[in-house]
CSV table of C-alpha atoms and ligand atoms in Angstrom, one decimal:
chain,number,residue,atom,x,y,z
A,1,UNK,CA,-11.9,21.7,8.0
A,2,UNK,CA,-8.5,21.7,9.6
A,3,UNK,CA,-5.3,21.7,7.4
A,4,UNK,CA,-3.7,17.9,8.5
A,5,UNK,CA,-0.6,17.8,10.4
A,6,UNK,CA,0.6,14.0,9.2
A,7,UNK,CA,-0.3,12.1,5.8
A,8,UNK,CA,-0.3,8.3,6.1
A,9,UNK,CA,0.5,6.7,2.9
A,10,UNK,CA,-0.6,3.2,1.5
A,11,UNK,CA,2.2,1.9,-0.2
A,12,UNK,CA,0.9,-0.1,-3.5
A,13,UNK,CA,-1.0,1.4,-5.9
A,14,UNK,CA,-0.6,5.2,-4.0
A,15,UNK,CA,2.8,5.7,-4.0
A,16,UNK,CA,4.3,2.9,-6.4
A,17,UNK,CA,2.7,1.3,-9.4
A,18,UNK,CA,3.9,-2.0,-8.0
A,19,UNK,CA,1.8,-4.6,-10.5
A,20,UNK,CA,4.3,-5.5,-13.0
A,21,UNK,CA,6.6,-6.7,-10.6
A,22,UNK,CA,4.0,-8.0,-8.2
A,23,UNK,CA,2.0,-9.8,-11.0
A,24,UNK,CA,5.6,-11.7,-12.6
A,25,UNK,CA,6.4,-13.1,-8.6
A,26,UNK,CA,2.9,-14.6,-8.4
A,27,UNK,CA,3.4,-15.9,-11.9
A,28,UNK,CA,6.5,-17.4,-11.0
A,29,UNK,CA,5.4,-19.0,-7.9
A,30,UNK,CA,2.5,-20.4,-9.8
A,31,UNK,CA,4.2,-22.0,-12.5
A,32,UNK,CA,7.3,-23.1,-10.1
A,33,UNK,CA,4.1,-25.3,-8.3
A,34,UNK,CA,3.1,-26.5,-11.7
A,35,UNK,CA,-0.1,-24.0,-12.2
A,36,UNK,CA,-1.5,-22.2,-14.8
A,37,UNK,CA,-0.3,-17.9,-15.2
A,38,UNK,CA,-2.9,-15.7,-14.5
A,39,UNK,CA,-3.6,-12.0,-15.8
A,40,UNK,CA,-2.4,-8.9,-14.7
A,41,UNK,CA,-6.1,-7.7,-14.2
A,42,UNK,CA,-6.7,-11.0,-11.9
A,43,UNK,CA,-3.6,-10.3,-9.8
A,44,UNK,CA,-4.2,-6.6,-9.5
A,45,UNK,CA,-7.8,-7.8,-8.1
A,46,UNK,CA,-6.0,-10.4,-5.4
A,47,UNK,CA,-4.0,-7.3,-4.0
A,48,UNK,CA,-4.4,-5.0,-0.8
A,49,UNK,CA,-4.1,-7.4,2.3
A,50,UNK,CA,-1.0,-8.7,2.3
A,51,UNK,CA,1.7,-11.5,0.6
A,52,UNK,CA,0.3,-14.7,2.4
A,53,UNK,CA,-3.5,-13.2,1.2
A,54,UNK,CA,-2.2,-12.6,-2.1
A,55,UNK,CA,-0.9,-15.9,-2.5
A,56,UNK,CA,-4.4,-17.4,-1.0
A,57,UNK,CA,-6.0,-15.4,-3.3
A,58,UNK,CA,-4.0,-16.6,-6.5
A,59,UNK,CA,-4.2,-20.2,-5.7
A,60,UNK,CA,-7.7,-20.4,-6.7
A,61,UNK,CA,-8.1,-23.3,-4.4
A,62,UNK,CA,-5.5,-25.3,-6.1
A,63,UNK,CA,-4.6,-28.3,-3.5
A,64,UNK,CA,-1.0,-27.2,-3.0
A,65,UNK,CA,1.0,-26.2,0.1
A,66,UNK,CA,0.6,-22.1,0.5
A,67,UNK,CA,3.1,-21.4,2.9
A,68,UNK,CA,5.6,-23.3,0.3
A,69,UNK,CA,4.0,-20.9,-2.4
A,70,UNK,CA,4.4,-18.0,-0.7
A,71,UNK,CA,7.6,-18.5,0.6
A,72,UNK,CA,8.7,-19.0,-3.3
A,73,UNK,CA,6.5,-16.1,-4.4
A,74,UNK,CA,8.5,-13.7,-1.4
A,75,UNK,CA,12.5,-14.7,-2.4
A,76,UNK,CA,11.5,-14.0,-5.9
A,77,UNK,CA,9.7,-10.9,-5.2
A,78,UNK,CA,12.4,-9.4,-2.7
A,79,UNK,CA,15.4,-10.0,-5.6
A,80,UNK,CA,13.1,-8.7,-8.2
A,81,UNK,CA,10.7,-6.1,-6.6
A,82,UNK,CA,12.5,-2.8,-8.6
A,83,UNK,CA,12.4,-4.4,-12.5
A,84,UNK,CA,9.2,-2.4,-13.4
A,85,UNK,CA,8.3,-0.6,-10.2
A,86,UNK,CA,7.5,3.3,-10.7
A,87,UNK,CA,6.5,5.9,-8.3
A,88,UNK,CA,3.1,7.7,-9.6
A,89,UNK,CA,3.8,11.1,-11.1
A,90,UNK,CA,3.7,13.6,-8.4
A,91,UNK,CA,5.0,11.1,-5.3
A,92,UNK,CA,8.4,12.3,-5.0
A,93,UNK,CA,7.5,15.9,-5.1
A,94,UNK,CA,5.1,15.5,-2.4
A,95,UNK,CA,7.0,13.9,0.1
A,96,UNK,CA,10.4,15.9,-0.6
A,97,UNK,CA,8.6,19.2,-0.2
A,98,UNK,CA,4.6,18.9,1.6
A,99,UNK,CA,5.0,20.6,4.6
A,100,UNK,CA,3.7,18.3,6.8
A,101,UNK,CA,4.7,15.5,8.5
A,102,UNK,CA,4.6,11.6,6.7
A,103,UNK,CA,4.2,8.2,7.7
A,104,UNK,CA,3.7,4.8,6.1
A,105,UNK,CA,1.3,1.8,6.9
A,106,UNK,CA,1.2,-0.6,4.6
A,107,UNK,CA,-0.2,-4.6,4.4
A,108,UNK,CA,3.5,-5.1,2.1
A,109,UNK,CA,6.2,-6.7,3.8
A,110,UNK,CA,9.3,-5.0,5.3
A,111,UNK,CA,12.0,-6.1,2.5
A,112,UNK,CA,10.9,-5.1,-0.5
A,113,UNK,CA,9.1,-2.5,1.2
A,114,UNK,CA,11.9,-1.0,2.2
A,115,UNK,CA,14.1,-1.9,-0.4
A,116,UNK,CA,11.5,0.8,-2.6
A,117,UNK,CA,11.8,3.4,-0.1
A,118,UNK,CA,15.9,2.7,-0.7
A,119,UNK,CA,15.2,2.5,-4.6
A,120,UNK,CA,13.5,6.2,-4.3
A,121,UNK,CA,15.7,7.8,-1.7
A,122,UNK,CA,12.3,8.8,-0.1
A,123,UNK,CA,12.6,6.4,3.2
A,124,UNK,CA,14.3,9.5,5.2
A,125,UNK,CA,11.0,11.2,4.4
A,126,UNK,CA,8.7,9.3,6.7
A,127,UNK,CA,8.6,9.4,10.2
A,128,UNK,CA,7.1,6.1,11.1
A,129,UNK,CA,6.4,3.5,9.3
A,130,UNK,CA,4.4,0.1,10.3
A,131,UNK,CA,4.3,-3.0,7.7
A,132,UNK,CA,2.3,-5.7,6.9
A,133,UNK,CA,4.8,-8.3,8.4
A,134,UNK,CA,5.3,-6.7,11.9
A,135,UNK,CA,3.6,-7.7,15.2
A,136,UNK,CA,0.5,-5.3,14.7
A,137,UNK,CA,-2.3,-6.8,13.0
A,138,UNK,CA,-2.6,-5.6,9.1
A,139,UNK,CA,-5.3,-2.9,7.5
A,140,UNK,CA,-7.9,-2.8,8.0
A,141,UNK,CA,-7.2,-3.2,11.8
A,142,UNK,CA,-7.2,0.1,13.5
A,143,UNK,CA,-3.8,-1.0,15.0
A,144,UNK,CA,-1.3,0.4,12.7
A,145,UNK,CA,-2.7,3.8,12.6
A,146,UNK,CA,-2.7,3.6,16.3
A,147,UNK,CA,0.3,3.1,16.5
A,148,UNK,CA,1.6,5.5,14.1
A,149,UNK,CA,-0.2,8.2,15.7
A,150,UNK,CA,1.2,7.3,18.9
A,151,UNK,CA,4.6,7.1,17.6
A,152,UNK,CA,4.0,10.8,15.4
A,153,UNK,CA,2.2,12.0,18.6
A,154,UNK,CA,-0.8,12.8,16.7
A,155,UNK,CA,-4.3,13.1,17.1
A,156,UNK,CA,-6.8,11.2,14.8
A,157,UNK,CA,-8.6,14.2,13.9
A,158,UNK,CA,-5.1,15.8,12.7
A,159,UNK,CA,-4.2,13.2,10.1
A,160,UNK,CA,-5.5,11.7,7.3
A,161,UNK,CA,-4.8,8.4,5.4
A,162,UNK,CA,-4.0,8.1,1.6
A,163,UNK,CA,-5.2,5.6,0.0
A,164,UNK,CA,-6.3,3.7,-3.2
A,165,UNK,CA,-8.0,0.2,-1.2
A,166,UNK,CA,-10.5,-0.3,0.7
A,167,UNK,CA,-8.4,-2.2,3.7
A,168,UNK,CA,-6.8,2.1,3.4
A,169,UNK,CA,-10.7,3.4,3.4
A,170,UNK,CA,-11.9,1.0,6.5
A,171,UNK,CA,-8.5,0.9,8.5
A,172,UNK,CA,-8.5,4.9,8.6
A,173,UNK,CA,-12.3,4.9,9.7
A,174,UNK,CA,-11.6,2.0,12.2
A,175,UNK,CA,-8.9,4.4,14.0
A,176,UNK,CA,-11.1,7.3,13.5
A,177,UNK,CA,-8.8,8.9,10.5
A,178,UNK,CA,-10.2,10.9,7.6
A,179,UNK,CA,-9.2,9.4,4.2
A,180,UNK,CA,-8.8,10.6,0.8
A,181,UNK,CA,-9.1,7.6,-2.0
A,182,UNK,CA,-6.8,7.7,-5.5
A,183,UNK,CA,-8.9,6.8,-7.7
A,184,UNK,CA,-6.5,5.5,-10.8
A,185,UNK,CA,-4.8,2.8,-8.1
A,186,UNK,CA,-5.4,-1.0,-7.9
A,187,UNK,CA,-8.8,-0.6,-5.9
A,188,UNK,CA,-12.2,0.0,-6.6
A,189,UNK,CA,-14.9,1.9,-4.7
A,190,UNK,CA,-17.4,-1.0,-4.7
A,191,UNK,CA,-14.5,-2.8,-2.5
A,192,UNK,CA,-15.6,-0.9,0.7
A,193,UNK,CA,-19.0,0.1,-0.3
A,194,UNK,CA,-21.4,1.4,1.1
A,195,UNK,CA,-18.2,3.1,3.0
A,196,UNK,CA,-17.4,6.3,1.9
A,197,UNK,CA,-13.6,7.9,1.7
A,198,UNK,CA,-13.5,11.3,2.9
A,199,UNK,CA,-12.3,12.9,0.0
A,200,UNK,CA,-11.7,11.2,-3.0
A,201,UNK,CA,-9.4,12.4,-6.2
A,202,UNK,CA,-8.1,11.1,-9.4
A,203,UNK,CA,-4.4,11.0,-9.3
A,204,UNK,CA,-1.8,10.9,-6.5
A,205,UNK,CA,-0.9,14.5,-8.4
A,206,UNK,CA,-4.0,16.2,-7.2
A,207,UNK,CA,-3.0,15.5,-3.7
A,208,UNK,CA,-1.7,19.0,-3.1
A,209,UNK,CA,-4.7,21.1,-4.4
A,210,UNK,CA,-7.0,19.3,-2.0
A,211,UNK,CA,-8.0,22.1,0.6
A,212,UNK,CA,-8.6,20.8,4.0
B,1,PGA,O1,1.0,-5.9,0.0
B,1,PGA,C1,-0.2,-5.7,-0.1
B,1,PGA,O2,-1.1,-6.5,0.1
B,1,PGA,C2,-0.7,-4.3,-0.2
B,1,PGA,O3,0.2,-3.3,0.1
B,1,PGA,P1,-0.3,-1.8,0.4
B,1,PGA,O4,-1.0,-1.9,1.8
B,1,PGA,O5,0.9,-1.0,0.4
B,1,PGA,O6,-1.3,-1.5,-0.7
């Protein structure tokens, strides 16, 4: 196989153990609207497509008003979003010193998503970066990789996606992009079964042994 010109990151659970900080928002939202906590585990579950999904997701079918949720959940989350947030071991390394070039598509929203990039002094690392709040549809739509390769001026079959979720594992197959899955993330494999990632490894760390 051909070594891969441009890496596409996911953001949550790839490049950042985001769940502490993820899972106290929700938990605040919740109990700001009256309802009951819920556990990390469950949150960690309700994560991969997005804020507004997230919020869905945590709700549980309680009768109250999302967007009012989630617009409590987001102010909290963008003030608070670097309390507990780590990069996984070998993330900084990788995208200081990988020759090759890096982009970012990610379901989380532009502030905090950005504000991490900030945080990390990584975000001069990527050369394009689409988030879940921005006119393209989210992953697993084809559309953000699209239009990262346009703006990398890449070729599908010269980048791969990185990924721990399955909206990662589907949206790279939808734009006909190889993937390779991190297995220690927030996602499982069953999530986009019978789908199959190109690769799959471990840890973020093992990234840089994998031979194309
Ligand atoms: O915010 C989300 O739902 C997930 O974000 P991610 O795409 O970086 O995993």
């Amino acid at each position: 196989m051909k070594k891969k010109l441009l890496y596409i990151f996911d953001m949550d659970g790839t490049l950042f153990n985001t769940l502490g900080d993820l899972s106290a928002a929700v938990n605040y939202a919740l109990s700001a609207f009256g309802l009951k906590k819920l556990s990390t585990e469950k949150i960690k579950s309700y994560i991969g497509n997005g804020s507004l999904k997230l919020i869905e997701r945590s709700l549980e079918g309680a009768q109250v008003p999302l967007d009012a949720v989630h617009k409590c959940y987001s102010e909290f989350y963008a003030q608070h979003c670097r309390e507990h947030t780590e990069p996984y071991p070998g993330v900084i390394d990788f995208l200081k010193n990988f020759p090759a070039k890096k982009a970012l598509v990610t379901n989380k929203p532009h502030i905090p998503g950005k504000e991490l990039l900030k945080l990390f002094d990584i975000d001069s690392c990527f050369e394009a970066c689409a988030f879940g709040d921005e006119e393209t549809a989210r992953k697993p739509s084809a559309e953000p990789f699209l239009k990262i390769l346009q703006l990398t001026r890449t070729a599908p079959q010269d980048a791969v996606m990185v990924g721990d979720d399955a909206p990662d594992i589907l949206g790279a197959r939808n734009a006909g992009i190889d993937s390779v899955f991190i297995e220690n993330g927030f996602g499982k494999r069953e999530s986009f079964a019978p789908v199959e990632p190109t690769y799959s490894i471990p840890h973020f760390a093992d990234l840089k042994n994998l031979k194309f």
